[in-house]
XYZ file of C-alpha atoms in Angstrom:
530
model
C 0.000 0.000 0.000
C 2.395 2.335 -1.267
C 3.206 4.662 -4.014
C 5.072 1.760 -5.546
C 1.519 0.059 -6.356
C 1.193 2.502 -8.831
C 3.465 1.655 -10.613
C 2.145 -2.143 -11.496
C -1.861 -0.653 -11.041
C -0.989 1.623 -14.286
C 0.644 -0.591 -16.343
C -2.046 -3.854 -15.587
C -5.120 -1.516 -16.709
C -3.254 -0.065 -19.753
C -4.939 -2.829 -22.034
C -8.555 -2.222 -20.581
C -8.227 1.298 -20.697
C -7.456 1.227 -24.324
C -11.307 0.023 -24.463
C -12.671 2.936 -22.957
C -11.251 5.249 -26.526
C -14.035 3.221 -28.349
C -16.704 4.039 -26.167
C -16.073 7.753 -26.876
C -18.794 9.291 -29.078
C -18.051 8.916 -32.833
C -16.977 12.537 -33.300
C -14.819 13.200 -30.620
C -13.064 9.628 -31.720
C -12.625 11.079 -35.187
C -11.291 14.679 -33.695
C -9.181 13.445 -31.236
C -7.421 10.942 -33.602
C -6.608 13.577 -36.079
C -5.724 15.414 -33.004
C -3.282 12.777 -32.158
C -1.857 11.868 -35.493
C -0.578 14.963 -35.503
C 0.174 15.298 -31.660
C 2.456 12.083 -32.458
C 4.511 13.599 -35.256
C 5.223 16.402 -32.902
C 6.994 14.430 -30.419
C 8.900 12.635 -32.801
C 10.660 15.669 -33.891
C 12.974 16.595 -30.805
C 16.935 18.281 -30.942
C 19.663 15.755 -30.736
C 21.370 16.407 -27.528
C 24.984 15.967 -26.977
C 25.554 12.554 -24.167
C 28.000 12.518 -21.795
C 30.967 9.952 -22.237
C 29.629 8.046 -19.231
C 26.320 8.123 -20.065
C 24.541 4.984 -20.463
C 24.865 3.200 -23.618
C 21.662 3.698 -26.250
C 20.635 0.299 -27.858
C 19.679 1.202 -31.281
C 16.427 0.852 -32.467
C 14.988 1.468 -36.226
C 11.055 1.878 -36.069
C 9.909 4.984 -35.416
C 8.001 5.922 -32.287
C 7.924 1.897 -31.368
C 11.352 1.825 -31.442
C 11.845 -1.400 -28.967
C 8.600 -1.573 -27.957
C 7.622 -4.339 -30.442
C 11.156 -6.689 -29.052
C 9.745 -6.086 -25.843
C 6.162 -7.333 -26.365
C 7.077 -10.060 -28.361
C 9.692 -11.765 -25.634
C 10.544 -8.719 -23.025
C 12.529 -11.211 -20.990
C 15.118 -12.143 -24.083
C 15.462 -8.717 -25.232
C 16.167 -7.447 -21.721
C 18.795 -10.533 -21.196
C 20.691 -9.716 -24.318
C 20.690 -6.443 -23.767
C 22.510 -6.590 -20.552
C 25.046 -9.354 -22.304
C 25.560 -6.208 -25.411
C 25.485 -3.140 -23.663
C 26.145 -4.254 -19.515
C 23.855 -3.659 -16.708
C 22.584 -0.120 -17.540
C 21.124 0.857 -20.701
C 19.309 3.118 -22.598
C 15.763 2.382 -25.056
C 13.406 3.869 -27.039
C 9.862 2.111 -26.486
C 6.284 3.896 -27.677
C 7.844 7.578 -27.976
C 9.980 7.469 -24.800
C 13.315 7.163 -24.158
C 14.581 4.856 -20.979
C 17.272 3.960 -19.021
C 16.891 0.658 -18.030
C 19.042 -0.730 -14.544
C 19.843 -4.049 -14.216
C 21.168 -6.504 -11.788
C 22.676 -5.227 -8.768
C 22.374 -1.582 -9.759
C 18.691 -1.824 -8.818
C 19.001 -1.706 -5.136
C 20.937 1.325 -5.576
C 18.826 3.425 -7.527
C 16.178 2.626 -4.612
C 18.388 3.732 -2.102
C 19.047 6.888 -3.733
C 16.518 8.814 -2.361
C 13.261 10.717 -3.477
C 15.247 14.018 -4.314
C 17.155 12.127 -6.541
C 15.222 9.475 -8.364
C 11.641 10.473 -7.671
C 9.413 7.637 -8.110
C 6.637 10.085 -7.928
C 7.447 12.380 -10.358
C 8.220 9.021 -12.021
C 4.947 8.107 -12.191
C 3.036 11.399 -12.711
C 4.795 10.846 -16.474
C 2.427 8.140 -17.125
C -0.260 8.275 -14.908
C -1.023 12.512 -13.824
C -3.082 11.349 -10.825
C -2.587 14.935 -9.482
C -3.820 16.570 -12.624
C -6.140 13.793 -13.011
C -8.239 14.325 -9.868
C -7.625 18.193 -10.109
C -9.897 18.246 -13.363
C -11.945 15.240 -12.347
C -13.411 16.723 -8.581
C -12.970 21.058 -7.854
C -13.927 20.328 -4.284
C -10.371 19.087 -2.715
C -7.074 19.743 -3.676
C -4.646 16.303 -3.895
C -1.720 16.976 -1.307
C 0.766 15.841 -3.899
C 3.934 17.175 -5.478
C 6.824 19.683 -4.751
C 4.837 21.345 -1.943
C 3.891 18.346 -0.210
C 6.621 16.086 0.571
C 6.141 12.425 0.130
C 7.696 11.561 3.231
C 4.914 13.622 5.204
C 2.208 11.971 3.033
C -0.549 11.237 5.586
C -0.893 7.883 4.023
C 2.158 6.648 4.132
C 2.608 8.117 8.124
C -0.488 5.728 9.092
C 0.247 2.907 7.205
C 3.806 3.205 8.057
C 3.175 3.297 12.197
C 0.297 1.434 12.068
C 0.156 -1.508 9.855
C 3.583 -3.023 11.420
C 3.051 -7.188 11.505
C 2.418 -7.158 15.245
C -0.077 -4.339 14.855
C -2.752 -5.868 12.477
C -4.410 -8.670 14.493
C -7.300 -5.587 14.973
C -8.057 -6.054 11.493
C -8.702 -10.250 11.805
C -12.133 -10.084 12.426
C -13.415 -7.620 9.548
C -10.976 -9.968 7.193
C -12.871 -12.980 8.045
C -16.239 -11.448 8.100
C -15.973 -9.806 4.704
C -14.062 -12.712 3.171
C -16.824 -15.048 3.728
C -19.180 -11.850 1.845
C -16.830 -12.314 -0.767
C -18.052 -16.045 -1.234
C -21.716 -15.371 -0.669
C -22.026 -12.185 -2.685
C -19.414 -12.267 -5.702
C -18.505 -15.847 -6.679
C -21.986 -16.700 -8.460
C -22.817 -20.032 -9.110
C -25.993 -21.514 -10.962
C -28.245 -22.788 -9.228
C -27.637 -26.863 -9.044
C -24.085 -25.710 -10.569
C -20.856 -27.031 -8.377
C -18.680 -24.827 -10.852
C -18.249 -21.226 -12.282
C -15.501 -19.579 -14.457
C -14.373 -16.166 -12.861
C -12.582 -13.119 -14.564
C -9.981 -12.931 -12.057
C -8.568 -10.087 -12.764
C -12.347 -8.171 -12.297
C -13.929 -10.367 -9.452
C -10.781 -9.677 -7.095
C -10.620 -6.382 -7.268
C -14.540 -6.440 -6.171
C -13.449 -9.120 -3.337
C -10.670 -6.966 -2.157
C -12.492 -3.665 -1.968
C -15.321 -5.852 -0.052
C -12.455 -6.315 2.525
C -11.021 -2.580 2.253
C -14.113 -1.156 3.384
C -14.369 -2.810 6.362
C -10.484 -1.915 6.988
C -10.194 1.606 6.101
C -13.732 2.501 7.202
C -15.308 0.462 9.458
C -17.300 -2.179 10.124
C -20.525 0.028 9.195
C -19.445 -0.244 5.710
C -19.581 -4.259 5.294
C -22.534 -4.098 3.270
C -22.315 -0.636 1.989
C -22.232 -2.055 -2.032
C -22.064 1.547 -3.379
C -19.228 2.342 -1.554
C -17.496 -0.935 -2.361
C -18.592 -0.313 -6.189
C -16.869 2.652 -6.193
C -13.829 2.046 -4.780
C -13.434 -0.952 -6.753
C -14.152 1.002 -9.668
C -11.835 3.872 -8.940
C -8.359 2.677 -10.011
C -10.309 1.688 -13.668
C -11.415 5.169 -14.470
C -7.834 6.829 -13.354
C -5.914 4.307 -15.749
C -8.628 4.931 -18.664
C -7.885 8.577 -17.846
C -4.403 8.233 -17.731
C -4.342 6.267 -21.302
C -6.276 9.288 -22.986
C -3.909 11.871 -21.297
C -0.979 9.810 -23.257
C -2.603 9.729 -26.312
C -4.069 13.475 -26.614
C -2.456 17.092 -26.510
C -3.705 17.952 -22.751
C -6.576 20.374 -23.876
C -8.188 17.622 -25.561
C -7.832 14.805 -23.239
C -8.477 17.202 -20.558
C -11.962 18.023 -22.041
C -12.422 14.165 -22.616
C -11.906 13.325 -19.367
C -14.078 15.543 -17.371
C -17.223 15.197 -19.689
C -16.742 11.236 -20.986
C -14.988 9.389 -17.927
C -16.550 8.530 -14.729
C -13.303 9.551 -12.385
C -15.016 12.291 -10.961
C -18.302 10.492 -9.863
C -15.959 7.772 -8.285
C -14.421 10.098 -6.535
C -17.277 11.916 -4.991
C -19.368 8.739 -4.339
C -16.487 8.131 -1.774
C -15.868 11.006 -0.373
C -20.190 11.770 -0.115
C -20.174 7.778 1.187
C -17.294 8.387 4.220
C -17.681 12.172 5.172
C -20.676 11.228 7.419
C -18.528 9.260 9.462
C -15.791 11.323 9.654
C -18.064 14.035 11.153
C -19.379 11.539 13.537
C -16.237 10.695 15.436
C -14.802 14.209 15.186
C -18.053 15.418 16.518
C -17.657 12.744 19.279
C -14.280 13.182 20.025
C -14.915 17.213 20.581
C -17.497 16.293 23.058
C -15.674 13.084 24.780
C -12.013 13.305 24.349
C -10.012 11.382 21.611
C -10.495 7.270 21.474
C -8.334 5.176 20.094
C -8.439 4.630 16.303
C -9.802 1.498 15.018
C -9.634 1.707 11.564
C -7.598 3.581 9.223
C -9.834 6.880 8.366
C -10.239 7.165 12.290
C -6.291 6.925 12.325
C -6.210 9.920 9.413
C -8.553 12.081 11.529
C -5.754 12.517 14.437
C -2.712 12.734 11.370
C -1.673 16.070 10.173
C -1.680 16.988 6.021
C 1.282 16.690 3.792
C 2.243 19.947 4.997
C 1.287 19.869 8.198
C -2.112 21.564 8.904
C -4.209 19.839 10.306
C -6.843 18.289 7.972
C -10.597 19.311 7.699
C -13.293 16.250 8.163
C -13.801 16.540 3.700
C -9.680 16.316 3.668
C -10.030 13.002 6.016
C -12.780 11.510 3.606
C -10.700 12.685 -0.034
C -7.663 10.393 1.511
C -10.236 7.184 1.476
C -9.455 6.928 -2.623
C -6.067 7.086 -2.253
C -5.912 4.280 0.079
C -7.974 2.194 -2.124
C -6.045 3.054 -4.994
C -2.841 2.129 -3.462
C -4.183 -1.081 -2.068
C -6.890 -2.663 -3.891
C -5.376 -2.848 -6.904
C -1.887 -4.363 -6.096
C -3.723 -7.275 -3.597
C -6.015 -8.485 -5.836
C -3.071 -8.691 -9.413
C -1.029 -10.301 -6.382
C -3.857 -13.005 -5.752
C -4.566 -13.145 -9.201
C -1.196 -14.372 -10.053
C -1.353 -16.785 -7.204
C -4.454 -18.444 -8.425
C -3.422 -18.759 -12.028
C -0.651 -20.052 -10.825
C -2.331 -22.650 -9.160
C -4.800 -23.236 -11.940
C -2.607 -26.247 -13.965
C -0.724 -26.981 -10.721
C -3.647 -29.384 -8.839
C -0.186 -31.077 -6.975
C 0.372 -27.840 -5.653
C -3.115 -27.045 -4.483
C -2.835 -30.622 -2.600
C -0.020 -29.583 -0.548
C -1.069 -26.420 0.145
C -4.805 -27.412 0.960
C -2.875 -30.554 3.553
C -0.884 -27.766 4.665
C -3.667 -25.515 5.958
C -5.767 -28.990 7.047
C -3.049 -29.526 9.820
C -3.028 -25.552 10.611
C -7.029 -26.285 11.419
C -6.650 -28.906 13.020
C -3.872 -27.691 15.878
C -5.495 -24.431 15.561
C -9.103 -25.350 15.709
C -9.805 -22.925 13.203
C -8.145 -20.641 9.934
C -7.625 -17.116 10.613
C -5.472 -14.307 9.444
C -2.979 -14.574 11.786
C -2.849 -18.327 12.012
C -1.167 -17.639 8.524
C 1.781 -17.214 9.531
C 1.453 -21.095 10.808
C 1.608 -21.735 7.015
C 5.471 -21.839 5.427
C 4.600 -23.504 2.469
C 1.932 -21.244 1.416
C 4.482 -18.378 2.147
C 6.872 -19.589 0.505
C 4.518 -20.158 -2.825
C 3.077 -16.878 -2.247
C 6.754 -15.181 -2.665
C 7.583 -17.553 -5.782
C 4.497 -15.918 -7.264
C 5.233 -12.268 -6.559
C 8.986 -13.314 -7.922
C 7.520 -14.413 -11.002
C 4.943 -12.576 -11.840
C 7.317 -9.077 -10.910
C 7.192 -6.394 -13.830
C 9.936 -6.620 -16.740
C 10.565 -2.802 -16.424
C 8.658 -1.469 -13.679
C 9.482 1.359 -10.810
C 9.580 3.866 -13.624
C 11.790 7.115 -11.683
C 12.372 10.612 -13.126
C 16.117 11.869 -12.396
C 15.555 15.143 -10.275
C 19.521 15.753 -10.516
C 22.765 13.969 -12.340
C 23.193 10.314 -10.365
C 26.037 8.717 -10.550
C 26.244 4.995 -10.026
C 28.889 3.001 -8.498
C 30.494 1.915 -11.672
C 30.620 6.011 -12.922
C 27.981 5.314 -14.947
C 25.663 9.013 -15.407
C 22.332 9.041 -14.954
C 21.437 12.470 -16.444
C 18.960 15.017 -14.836
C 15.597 14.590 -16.161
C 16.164 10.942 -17.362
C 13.368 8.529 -16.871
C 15.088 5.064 -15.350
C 12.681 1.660 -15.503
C 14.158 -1.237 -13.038
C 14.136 -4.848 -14.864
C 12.697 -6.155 -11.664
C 12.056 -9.613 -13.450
C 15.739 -9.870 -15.050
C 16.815 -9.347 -11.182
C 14.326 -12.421 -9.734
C 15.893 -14.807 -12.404
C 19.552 -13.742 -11.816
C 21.445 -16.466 -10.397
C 23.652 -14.101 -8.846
C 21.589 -12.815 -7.047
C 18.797 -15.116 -6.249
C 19.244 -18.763 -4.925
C 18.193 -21.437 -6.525
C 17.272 -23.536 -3.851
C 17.483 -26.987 -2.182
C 15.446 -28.929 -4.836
C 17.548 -27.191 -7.888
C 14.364 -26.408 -9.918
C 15.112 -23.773 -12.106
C 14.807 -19.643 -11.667
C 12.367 -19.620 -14.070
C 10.006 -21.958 -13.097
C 7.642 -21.924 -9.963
C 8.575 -24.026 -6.698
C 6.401 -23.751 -4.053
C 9.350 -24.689 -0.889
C 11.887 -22.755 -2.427
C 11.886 -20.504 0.491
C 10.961 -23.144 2.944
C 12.819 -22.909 6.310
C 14.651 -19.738 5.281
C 13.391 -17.603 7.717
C 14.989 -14.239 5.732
C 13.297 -15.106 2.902
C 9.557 -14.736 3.854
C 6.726 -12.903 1.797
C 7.651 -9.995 3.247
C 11.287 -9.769 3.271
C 12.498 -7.344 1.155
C 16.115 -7.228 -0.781
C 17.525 -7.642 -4.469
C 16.318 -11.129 -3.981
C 12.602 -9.901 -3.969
C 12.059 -6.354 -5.240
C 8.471 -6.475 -5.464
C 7.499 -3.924 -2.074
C 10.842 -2.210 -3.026
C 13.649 -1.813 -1.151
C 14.623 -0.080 2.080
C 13.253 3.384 3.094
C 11.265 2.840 0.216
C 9.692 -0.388 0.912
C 6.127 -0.799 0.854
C 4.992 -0.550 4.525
C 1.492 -2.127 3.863
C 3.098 -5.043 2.467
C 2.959 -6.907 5.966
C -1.337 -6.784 5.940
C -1.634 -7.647 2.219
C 0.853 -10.664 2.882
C -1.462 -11.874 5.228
C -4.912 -11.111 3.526
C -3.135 -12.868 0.116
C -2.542 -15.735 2.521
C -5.980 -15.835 4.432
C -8.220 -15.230 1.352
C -5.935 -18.432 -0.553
C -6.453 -20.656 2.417
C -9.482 -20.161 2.554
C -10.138 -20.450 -1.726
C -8.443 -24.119 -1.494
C -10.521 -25.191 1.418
C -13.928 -24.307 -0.691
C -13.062 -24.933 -4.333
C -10.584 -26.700 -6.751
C -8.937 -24.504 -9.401
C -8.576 -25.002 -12.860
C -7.588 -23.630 -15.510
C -10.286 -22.923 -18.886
C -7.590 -22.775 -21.459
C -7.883 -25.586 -24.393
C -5.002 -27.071 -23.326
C -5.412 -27.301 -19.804
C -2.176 -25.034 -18.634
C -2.139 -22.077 -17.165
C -3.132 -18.524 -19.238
C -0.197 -16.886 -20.218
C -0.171 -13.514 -18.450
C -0.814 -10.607 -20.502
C 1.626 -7.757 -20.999
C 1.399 -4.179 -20.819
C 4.123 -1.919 -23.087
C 6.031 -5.103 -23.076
C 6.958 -4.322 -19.642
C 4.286 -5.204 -17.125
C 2.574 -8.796 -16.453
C -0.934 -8.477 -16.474
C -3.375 -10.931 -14.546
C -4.727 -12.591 -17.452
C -8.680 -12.392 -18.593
C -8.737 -16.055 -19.277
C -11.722 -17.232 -17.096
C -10.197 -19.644 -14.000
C -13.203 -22.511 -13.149
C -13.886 -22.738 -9.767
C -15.588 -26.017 -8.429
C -17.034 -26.377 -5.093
C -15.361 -28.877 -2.966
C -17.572 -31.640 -1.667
């Protein structure tokens, strides 16, 4: 639950997003591509600049505009391996109009640890995916504490999450998991009736599971069956990533237009903010009269946290943070899952031991919870094969705010974009072990990680770059570990998993820019477990 999720949420909704151009009315489409056509040959035209001697070294490229952008979608991980064998760790490309410096190997943990004021993964981001600008022309009524005059280390969000969502600090949270989890089942896996099996769009039905659970964690139990809350924050992410995909395409005044008269980013927005405000009066109102009480749930925990820059926040400030938190969490847990349960879907050896696994947890435990998770190696252990995996290509785009220089001399110039091959890392067997049972980097083993106790889900290091690294490092990543972990337990207990592809095997994952794994849209058939 950290700025880092947007990274991955961007990227996975690029391909939906596209969708949402053709249901534009027929004019605008035909304005806006003209618009664009000529928008692209624009960009294309740019003054040669002279590159330092140390400067990264630019792999050439011969297509226009694609430039590498069709290697990478064809087989991202072979053009990213040879690159590194041409050109050495750090290099520069040219994919879909953009030039970017791509870090390799060990050079990754480095450009984590460089700090915010010099590789902003912010102002990273806000290249692709203007959620500032975004919301600013979406909803009038709040301004997003965001940007050079609110720093990201006071972010509000990241304060709570950060001193609050520790591993020994989440058991509050067990009971709302379990409650809404078993809503999930009842209200958004559909069967037919006298049906024992369904086929579920994973990467849609989680993120309606997950925001089922998020309300009840970020709001309160008095949202469990608040279904237009839920919609919308489910919804949310969706709308910013189709918005995000037209302010790519289009000069700004267009796609600005398109956005606040054709997209539904606004409505989301206010739907939460008119859904959680009531409460947020209530307890302030309360707490005026009575004295403060002790937060127990995360808007609660925002009401008592100062703003970005340090005033303190009205009650409609308090309720505008509830979309950010949804956005930074929904999103990531349920592409996590969905990885985990495609995974899973041509693997029915690994769903035995894992489902025997979490039949001996029940029966010394009495029961499965959240926290009797942590009784489960083996499913931790799969669980961080899966985020290894199914980790972006090129991912953790930054934006140079200065001239870096890495330990080899190598110059990262000021204003330089820089994309981590996360995936090349995961594979690298010099810098990830292979294991006990020698099965190969590239291929899933569920004990891998078995009886190392530094290499849980939710140990962090070059090894497992998926919550980032260090200062940076996702500090939510301990609760969705553990929901990831309950909501699978309690999946295998209920239903077998298969896959619906003709062949039986698992759907490939889909790609986004040829950089990004995507949960694939390939239905998964879930059968009920007699």
């Amino acid at each position: 639950m950290s700025l880092h999720s947007l990274n991955s949420a961007f990227q996975y909704w690029s391909k939906r997003a596209q969708s949402s151009i053709n249901e534009l009315p027929a004019p605008v489409v035909a304005v806006s591509t003209a618009i664009t056509v000529s928008f692209v040959a624009w960009q294309l035209v740019g003054k040669s600049k002279r590159r330092p001697a140390n400067a990264p070294p630019v792999v050439p490229h011969y297509i226009p505009y694609f430039g590498h952008g069709i290697q990478m979608t064809r087989d991202p991980e072979k053009f990213i391996e040879e690159c590194r064998e041409t050109y050495g760790d750090v290099f520069e490309i040219y994919s879909f109009g953009h030039s970017m410096i791509v870090v390799t190997g060990k050079k990754i943990v480095e450009c984590f640890r460089a700090g915010e004021e010099v590789l902003s993964f912010q102002e990273g981001i806000e290249e692709v995916l203007p959620v500032r600008h975004l919301t600013e022309i979406s909803y009038d009524k709040q301004r997003q504490q965001a940007g050079p005059d609110f720093p990201m280390e006071k972010n509000p969000i990241i304060k709570v999450v950060r001193n609050n969502f520790k591993s020994h600090q989440i058991s509050i949270y067990h009971d709302r998991m379990v409650d809404a989890v078993e809503r999930c089942f009842a209200k958004d896996l559909q069967f037919q009736p006298g049906e024992n099996s369904t086929e579920i769009d994973a990467s849609v039905v989680l993120q309606k599971m997950v925001a089922r659970i998020s309300s009840q964690v970020f709001a309160g139990e008095k949202y469990a069956e608040n279904e237009v809350l839920i919609d919308a924050l489910a919804n949310y992410a969706l709308s910013m990533f189709r918005a995000g995909i037209v302010e790519s395409l289009l000069p700004q005044p267009m796609a600005d237009y398109l956005v606040r008269h054709y997209l539904p980013l606004g409505q989301h927005i206010s739907t939460t903010v008119d859904e959680v405000l009531p409460m947020v009066e209530e307890i302030k109102n309360k707490e005026a009269k009575d004295g403060q009480t002790q937060p127990t749930h995360f808007m609660h925990m925002m009401i008592h946290t100062p703003g970005a820059d340090d005033h303190v926040q009205t009650s409609e400030e308090v309720a505008f943070w509830m979309k950010d938190i949804a956005f930074a969490s929904i999103h990531t847990t349920s592409i996590f899952l969905g990885f985990a349960l495609h995974d899973l879907s041509d693997r029915p050896d690994i769903q035995t031991i894992l489902r025997n696994e979490v039949a001996e947890a029940r029966a010394k435990h009495g029961t499965i919870t959240p926290d009797i998770t942590t009784d489960l190696p083996i499913m931790d252990s799969f669980f961080r094969e899966s985020l290894r995996l199914g980790s972006d290509y090129v991912g953790f785009r930054h934006k140079a705010m200065r001239d870096f220089m890495l330990s080899d001399g190598m110059l990262i110039p000021k204003g330089a974009t820089v994309g981590l091959a996360v995936r090349d890392a995961h594979t690298n067997p010099e810098l990830q072990d292979i294991g006990e049972r020698n099965v190969p980097l590239n291929q899933l083993d569920p004990y891998r990680f078995v009886g190392r106790r530094s290499k849980k889900s939710t140990a962090v290091g070059q090894d497992l770059l998926t919550f980032g690294v260090g200062h940076h490092a996702c500090p939510g990543r301990f609760f969705a570990s553990q929901e990831i972990r309950y909501m699978l337990a309690c999946i295998l207990e209920k239903y077998d998993i298969r896959a619906s592809t003709t062949s039986g095997k698992r759907a490939p994952n889909m790609l986004a820019l040829g950089m990004v794994q995507l949960v694939s849209s390939q239905p998964l058939i879930f059968t009920k477990r007699t």
